[in-house]
Amino acid sequence: MKMRLKIIVLALGLLLHGPLWAAVDTCGAESLLTRIRFQEAVVKNITGVNGVAISTYAFENPTGANAIVLVPGLGDASELLEETIQDFYSAGFSVFILDHRGQGHSKILASQVNSHVDSYENYIADLTTFIDQVVQPKRFAKTFMLGNSMGAAIGLLYLKQNPDVFSKAVFLSPMYGLPIP
């Protein structure tokens, strides 16, 4: 728990670019939490590329003016990130997350197996639809992105096409190829 919270604090510090370290007591972190349950999310199914139903979840924080969009990695259903969602919610953020096609509660085409996609662009188009239809209509003061692994690669490609949507972004272990000497 302590290591995971330190990583979350680091991500928050990177996003906010401020002295957040002094504001969080990593030893007594559980006492800071206002517990939310995943079942309390506002669930919305959006229509992705080729009519695939994409499940999205919004945890709107009535005390926060800022939002964070979590872009999970390959095989990470939203429910697996419940503690991360809780940490950001407790820090005052509204939290938004989606299940990529073929993951969690999102669907895939009947002709596809598991999380196969015909084109990586489908992930980017699904994320764009999610942000356009679910996140941006809420009009937050600042909106941040946190992507992990495959979600980091999707987030980076999204930002290449939409550089002005997010205030800041943090990418953990982006799934990008590295040249091998």
PDB file of C-alpha atoms in Angstrom:
ATOM      1  CA  MET A   1       0.000   0.000   0.000  1.00  0.00           C
ATOM      2  CA  LYS A   2       2.756   2.479   0.900  1.00  0.00           C
ATOM      3  CA  MET A   3       4.633   1.976  -2.384  1.00  0.00           C
ATOM      4  CA  ARG A   4       1.445   2.232  -4.462  1.00  0.00           C
ATOM      5  CA  LEU A   5       0.469   5.442  -2.674  1.00  0.00           C
ATOM      6  CA  LYS A   6       3.918   6.919  -3.217  1.00  0.00           C
ATOM      7  CA  ILE A   7       3.550   6.221  -6.941  1.00  0.00           C
ATOM      8  CA  ILE A   8       0.119   7.896  -6.932  1.00  0.00           C
ATOM      9  CA  VAL A   9       1.561  10.864  -5.040  1.00  0.00           C
ATOM     10  CA  LEU A  10       4.401  11.085  -7.556  1.00  0.00           C
ATOM     11  CA  ALA A  11       1.889  11.069 -10.414  1.00  0.00           C
ATOM     12  CA  LEU A  12      -0.188  13.756  -8.703  1.00  0.00           C
ATOM     13  CA  GLY A  13       2.937  15.819  -8.067  1.00  0.00           C
ATOM     14  CA  LEU A  14       3.946  15.535 -11.699  1.00  0.00           C
ATOM     15  CA  LEU A  15       0.470  16.511 -12.829  1.00  0.00           C
ATOM     16  CA  LEU A  16       0.064  19.454 -10.508  1.00  0.00           C
ATOM     17  CA  HIS A  17       3.722  20.538 -10.545  1.00  0.00           C
ATOM     18  CA  GLY A  18       3.474  21.641  -6.952  1.00  0.00           C
ATOM     19  CA  PRO A  19       4.616  20.767  -3.417  1.00  0.00           C
ATOM     20  CA  LEU A  20       2.170  17.913  -2.989  1.00  0.00           C
ATOM     21  CA  TRP A  21       4.653  15.711  -1.136  1.00  0.00           C
ATOM     22  CA  ALA A  22       4.214  17.617   2.124  1.00  0.00           C
ATOM     23  CA  ALA A  23       0.429  17.426   1.901  1.00  0.00           C
ATOM     24  CA  VAL A  24       0.214  13.605   1.939  1.00  0.00           C
ATOM     25  CA  ASP A  25       1.068  11.402   4.895  1.00  0.00           C
ATOM     26  CA  THR A  26       1.960   8.061   3.311  1.00  0.00           C
ATOM     27  CA  CYS A  27       1.970   6.260   6.658  1.00  0.00           C
ATOM     28  CA  GLY A  28      -1.582   7.240   7.592  1.00  0.00           C
ATOM     29  CA  ALA A  29      -2.996   7.404   4.095  1.00  0.00           C
ATOM     30  CA  GLU A  30      -6.047   5.261   4.798  1.00  0.00           C
ATOM     31  CA  SER A  31      -7.330   7.900   7.215  1.00  0.00           C
ATOM     32  CA  LEU A  32      -7.373  10.434   4.361  1.00  0.00           C
ATOM     33  CA  LEU A  33      -9.699   8.390   2.205  1.00  0.00           C
ATOM     34  CA  THR A  34     -13.384   8.951   1.752  1.00  0.00           C
ATOM     35  CA  ARG A  35     -14.253   5.521   0.464  1.00  0.00           C
ATOM     36  CA  ILE A  36     -16.158   5.281  -2.788  1.00  0.00           C
ATOM     37  CA  ARG A  37     -17.310   2.061  -4.344  1.00  0.00           C
ATOM     38  CA  PHE A  38     -16.930   1.153  -7.981  1.00  0.00           C
ATOM     39  CA  GLN A  39     -20.678   0.521  -8.079  1.00  0.00           C
ATOM     40  CA  GLU A  40     -21.234   4.258  -7.408  1.00  0.00           C
ATOM     41  CA  ALA A  41     -19.801   5.240 -10.786  1.00  0.00           C
ATOM     42  CA  VAL A  42     -21.953   6.824 -13.435  1.00  0.00           C
ATOM     43  CA  VAL A  43     -21.765   4.172 -16.150  1.00  0.00           C
ATOM     44  CA  LYS A  44     -22.288   5.122 -19.767  1.00  0.00           C
ATOM     45  CA  ASN A  45     -21.882   2.932 -22.817  1.00  0.00           C
ATOM     46  CA  ILE A  46     -20.655   4.841 -25.837  1.00  0.00           C
ATOM     47  CA  THR A  47     -20.488   3.627 -29.404  1.00  0.00           C
ATOM     48  CA  GLY A  48     -16.949   3.061 -30.635  1.00  0.00           C
ATOM     49  CA  VAL A  49     -15.589   2.269 -34.085  1.00  0.00           C
ATOM     50  CA  ASN A  50     -17.696  -0.271 -36.023  1.00  0.00           C
ATOM     51  CA  GLY A  51     -20.526   0.082 -33.494  1.00  0.00           C
ATOM     52  CA  VAL A  52     -18.657  -1.623 -30.638  1.00  0.00           C
ATOM     53  CA  ALA A  53     -20.102  -0.780 -27.190  1.00  0.00           C
ATOM     54  CA  ILE A  54     -17.435   0.817 -24.985  1.00  0.00           C
ATOM     55  CA  SER A  55     -18.103   0.957 -21.230  1.00  0.00           C
ATOM     56  CA  THR A  56     -17.120   4.167 -19.448  1.00  0.00           C
ATOM     57  CA  TYR A  57     -17.183   5.150 -15.795  1.00  0.00           C
ATOM     58  CA  ALA A  58     -17.336   8.582 -14.160  1.00  0.00           C
ATOM     59  CA  PHE A  59     -16.672   9.270 -10.482  1.00  0.00           C
ATOM     60  CA  GLU A  60     -17.686  12.905 -10.193  1.00  0.00           C
ATOM     61  CA  ASN A  61     -16.268  14.581  -7.114  1.00  0.00           C
ATOM     62  CA  PRO A  62     -18.529  17.396  -5.855  1.00  0.00           C
ATOM     63  CA  THR A  63     -15.592  19.039  -4.057  1.00  0.00           C
ATOM     64  CA  GLY A  64     -13.173  19.117  -6.976  1.00  0.00           C
ATOM     65  CA  ALA A  65     -12.753  21.457  -9.913  1.00  0.00           C
ATOM     66  CA  ASN A  66     -10.247  19.214 -11.722  1.00  0.00           C
ATOM     67  CA  ALA A  67     -10.541  15.866 -13.451  1.00  0.00           C
ATOM     68  CA  ILE A  68      -8.247  13.026 -14.379  1.00  0.00           C
ATOM     69  CA  VAL A  69      -8.736  10.553 -17.205  1.00  0.00           C
ATOM     70  CA  LEU A  70      -7.214   7.134 -16.558  1.00  0.00           C
ATOM     71  CA  VAL A  71      -6.240   5.190 -19.676  1.00  0.00           C
ATOM     72  CA  PRO A  72      -5.596   1.592 -18.585  1.00  0.00           C
ATOM     73  CA  GLY A  73      -3.155  -0.882 -20.034  1.00  0.00           C
ATOM     74  CA  LEU A  74      -3.770  -4.088 -21.933  1.00  0.00           C
ATOM     75  CA  GLY A  75      -6.042  -6.421 -19.987  1.00  0.00           C
ATOM     76  CA  ASP A  76      -6.737  -3.874 -17.228  1.00  0.00           C
ATOM     77  CA  ALA A  77     -10.479  -3.757 -16.661  1.00  0.00           C
ATOM     78  CA  SER A  78     -11.574  -0.610 -14.858  1.00  0.00           C
ATOM     79  CA  GLU A  79     -12.444  -2.552 -11.708  1.00  0.00           C
ATOM     80  CA  LEU A  80      -8.766  -3.465 -11.305  1.00  0.00           C
ATOM     81  CA  LEU A  81      -7.962   0.222 -10.838  1.00  0.00           C
ATOM     82  CA  GLU A  82     -10.481   0.805  -8.045  1.00  0.00           C
ATOM     83  CA  GLU A  83      -7.793   1.767  -5.507  1.00  0.00           C
ATOM     84  CA  THR A  84      -6.173   4.190  -7.952  1.00  0.00           C
ATOM     85  CA  ILE A  85      -9.575   5.715  -8.661  1.00  0.00           C
ATOM     86  CA  GLN A  86     -10.111   6.020  -4.903  1.00  0.00           C
ATOM     87  CA  ASP A  87      -6.770   7.743  -4.399  1.00  0.00           C
ATOM     88  CA  PHE A  88      -7.408  10.378  -7.044  1.00  0.00           C
ATOM     89  CA  TYR A  89     -11.006  10.879  -5.898  1.00  0.00           C
ATOM     90  CA  SER A  90      -9.790  11.361  -2.322  1.00  0.00           C
ATOM     91  CA  ALA A  91      -7.289  13.923  -3.588  1.00  0.00           C
ATOM     92  CA  GLY A  92     -10.219  15.965  -4.943  1.00  0.00           C
ATOM     93  CA  PHE A  93     -10.320  14.845  -8.570  1.00  0.00           C
ATOM     94  CA  SER A  94     -13.282  13.684 -10.580  1.00  0.00           C
ATOM     95  CA  VAL A  95     -12.092  10.455 -12.183  1.00  0.00           C
ATOM     96  CA  PHE A  96     -12.985   9.105 -15.621  1.00  0.00           C
ATOM     97  CA  ILE A  97     -12.000   5.719 -17.029  1.00  0.00           C
ATOM     98  CA  LEU A  98     -13.007   3.449 -19.881  1.00  0.00           C
ATOM     99  CA  ASP A  99     -12.716  -0.243 -20.629  1.00  0.00           C
ATOM    100  CA  HIS A 100     -10.939  -0.572 -23.969  1.00  0.00           C
ATOM    101  CA  ARG A 101     -12.708  -2.694 -26.584  1.00  0.00           C
ATOM    102  CA  GLY A 102     -12.474  -6.360 -25.642  1.00  0.00           C
ATOM    103  CA  GLN A 103     -11.596  -5.562 -22.016  1.00  0.00           C
ATOM    104  CA  GLY A 104     -13.768  -5.367 -18.921  1.00  0.00           C
ATOM    105  CA  HIS A 105     -17.396  -4.736 -19.859  1.00  0.00           C
ATOM    106  CA  SER A 106     -16.670  -3.367 -23.348  1.00  0.00           C
ATOM    107  CA  LYS A 107     -17.498  -5.520 -26.343  1.00  0.00           C
ATOM    108  CA  ILE A 108     -15.633  -6.639 -29.430  1.00  0.00           C
ATOM    109  CA  LEU A 109     -16.915  -7.578 -32.857  1.00  0.00           C
ATOM    110  CA  ALA A 110     -18.290 -11.115 -33.032  1.00  0.00           C
ATOM    111  CA  SER A 111     -15.576 -12.023 -35.534  1.00  0.00           C
ATOM    112  CA  GLN A 112     -12.786 -11.007 -33.138  1.00  0.00           C
ATOM    113  CA  VAL A 113     -11.139 -12.927 -30.310  1.00  0.00           C
ATOM    114  CA  ASN A 114     -10.405 -11.390 -26.873  1.00  0.00           C
ATOM    115  CA  SER A 115      -9.048  -7.862 -27.262  1.00  0.00           C
ATOM    116  CA  HIS A 116      -7.995  -8.121 -30.915  1.00  0.00           C
ATOM    117  CA  VAL A 117      -8.469  -4.943 -32.931  1.00  0.00           C
ATOM    118  CA  ASP A 118      -8.220  -4.506 -36.673  1.00  0.00           C
ATOM    119  CA  SER A 119      -6.293  -1.261 -36.227  1.00  0.00           C
ATOM    120  CA  TYR A 120      -4.646   0.472 -33.275  1.00  0.00           C
ATOM    121  CA  GLU A 121      -6.404   3.604 -34.523  1.00  0.00           C
ATOM    122  CA  ASN A 122      -9.639   2.069 -33.175  1.00  0.00           C
ATOM    123  CA  TYR A 123      -8.341   2.511 -29.611  1.00  0.00           C
ATOM    124  CA  ILE A 124      -7.500   6.157 -30.312  1.00  0.00           C
ATOM    125  CA  ALA A 125     -10.898   6.783 -31.923  1.00  0.00           C
ATOM    126  CA  ASP A 126     -12.658   5.141 -28.945  1.00  0.00           C
ATOM    127  CA  LEU A 127     -10.671   7.317 -26.507  1.00  0.00           C
ATOM    128  CA  THR A 128     -11.533  10.407 -28.558  1.00  0.00           C
ATOM    129  CA  THR A 129     -15.246   9.549 -28.450  1.00  0.00           C
ATOM    130  CA  PHE A 130     -15.022   8.944 -24.684  1.00  0.00           C
ATOM    131  CA  ILE A 131     -13.325  12.284 -24.028  1.00  0.00           C
ATOM    132  CA  ASP A 132     -15.641  14.189 -26.395  1.00  0.00           C
ATOM    133  CA  GLN A 133     -18.891  12.659 -25.091  1.00  0.00           C
ATOM    134  CA  VAL A 134     -18.208  11.938 -21.415  1.00  0.00           C
ATOM    135  CA  VAL A 135     -15.344  14.083 -20.086  1.00  0.00           C
ATOM    136  CA  GLN A 136     -15.296  17.399 -21.940  1.00  0.00           C
ATOM    137  CA  PRO A 137     -18.983  18.271 -21.528  1.00  0.00           C
ATOM    138  CA  LYS A 138     -18.347  18.577 -17.748  1.00  0.00           C
ATOM    139  CA  ARG A 139     -16.092  21.642 -18.213  1.00  0.00           C
ATOM    140  CA  PHE A 140     -13.434  21.168 -15.521  1.00  0.00           C
ATOM    141  CA  ALA A 141     -10.903  23.875 -14.636  1.00  0.00           C
ATOM    142  CA  LYS A 142      -8.096  21.469 -15.518  1.00  0.00           C
ATOM    143  CA  THR A 143      -8.152  17.983 -16.962  1.00  0.00           C
ATOM    144  CA  PHE A 144      -5.230  15.590 -16.658  1.00  0.00           C
ATOM    145  CA  MET A 145      -4.425  12.226 -18.215  1.00  0.00           C
ATOM    146  CA  LEU A 146      -2.691   9.235 -16.652  1.00  0.00           C
ATOM    147  CA  GLY A 147      -1.916   6.334 -18.975  1.00  0.00           C
ATOM    148  CA  ASN A 148      -0.287   3.016 -18.192  1.00  0.00           C
ATOM    149  CA  SER A 149       1.461   0.654 -20.630  1.00  0.00           C
ATOM    150  CA  MET A 150      -0.828   0.221 -23.665  1.00  0.00           C
ATOM    151  CA  GLY A 151      -2.972   3.064 -22.276  1.00  0.00           C
ATOM    152  CA  ALA A 152       0.116   5.295 -22.253  1.00  0.00           C
ATOM    153  CA  ALA A 153       0.761   4.524 -25.922  1.00  0.00           C
ATOM    154  CA  ILE A 154      -2.889   5.257 -26.749  1.00  0.00           C
ATOM    155  CA  GLY A 155      -2.728   8.466 -24.695  1.00  0.00           C
ATOM    156  CA  LEU A 156       0.460   9.640 -26.415  1.00  0.00           C
ATOM    157  CA  LEU A 157      -1.063   9.053 -29.849  1.00  0.00           C
ATOM    158  CA  TYR A 158      -4.264  10.817 -28.759  1.00  0.00           C
ATOM    159  CA  LEU A 159      -2.254  13.851 -27.563  1.00  0.00           C
ATOM    160  CA  LYS A 160      -0.382  13.943 -30.859  1.00  0.00           C
ATOM    161  CA  GLN A 161      -3.745  14.505 -32.561  1.00  0.00           C
ATOM    162  CA  ASN A 162      -5.281  16.636 -29.768  1.00  0.00           C
ATOM    163  CA  PRO A 163      -2.467  18.578 -28.069  1.00  0.00           C
ATOM    164  CA  ASP A 164      -4.645  21.163 -26.297  1.00  0.00           C
ATOM    165  CA  VAL A 165      -7.229  18.972 -24.531  1.00  0.00           C
ATOM    166  CA  PHE A 166      -5.281  18.135 -21.364  1.00  0.00           C
ATOM    167  CA  SER A 167      -3.451  20.437 -18.963  1.00  0.00           C
ATOM    168  CA  LYS A 168      -0.796  17.791 -18.270  1.00  0.00           C
ATOM    169  CA  ALA A 169      -0.283  14.079 -18.761  1.00  0.00           C
ATOM    170  CA  VAL A 170       1.745  11.348 -17.084  1.00  0.00           C
ATOM    171  CA  PHE A 171       2.578   8.090 -18.822  1.00  0.00           C
ATOM    172  CA  LEU A 172       3.829   5.068 -16.909  1.00  0.00           C
ATOM    173  CA  SER A 173       5.739   2.414 -18.864  1.00  0.00           C
ATOM    174  CA  PRO A 174       4.467   3.530 -22.257  1.00  0.00           C
ATOM    175  CA  MET A 175       4.187   0.592 -24.616  1.00  0.00           C
ATOM    176  CA  TYR A 176       6.547   1.981 -27.230  1.00  0.00           C
ATOM    177  CA  GLY A 177       9.254   0.111 -29.073  1.00  0.00           C
ATOM    178  CA  LEU A 178      12.834   0.896 -28.120  1.00  0.00           C
ATOM    179  CA  PRO A 179      15.648   0.519 -30.644  1.00  0.00           C
ATOM    180  CA  ILE A 180      17.867  -2.446 -29.810  1.00  0.00           C
ATOM    181  CA  PRO A 181      21.566  -1.955 -30.689  1.00  0.00           C
TER     182      PRO A 181
END
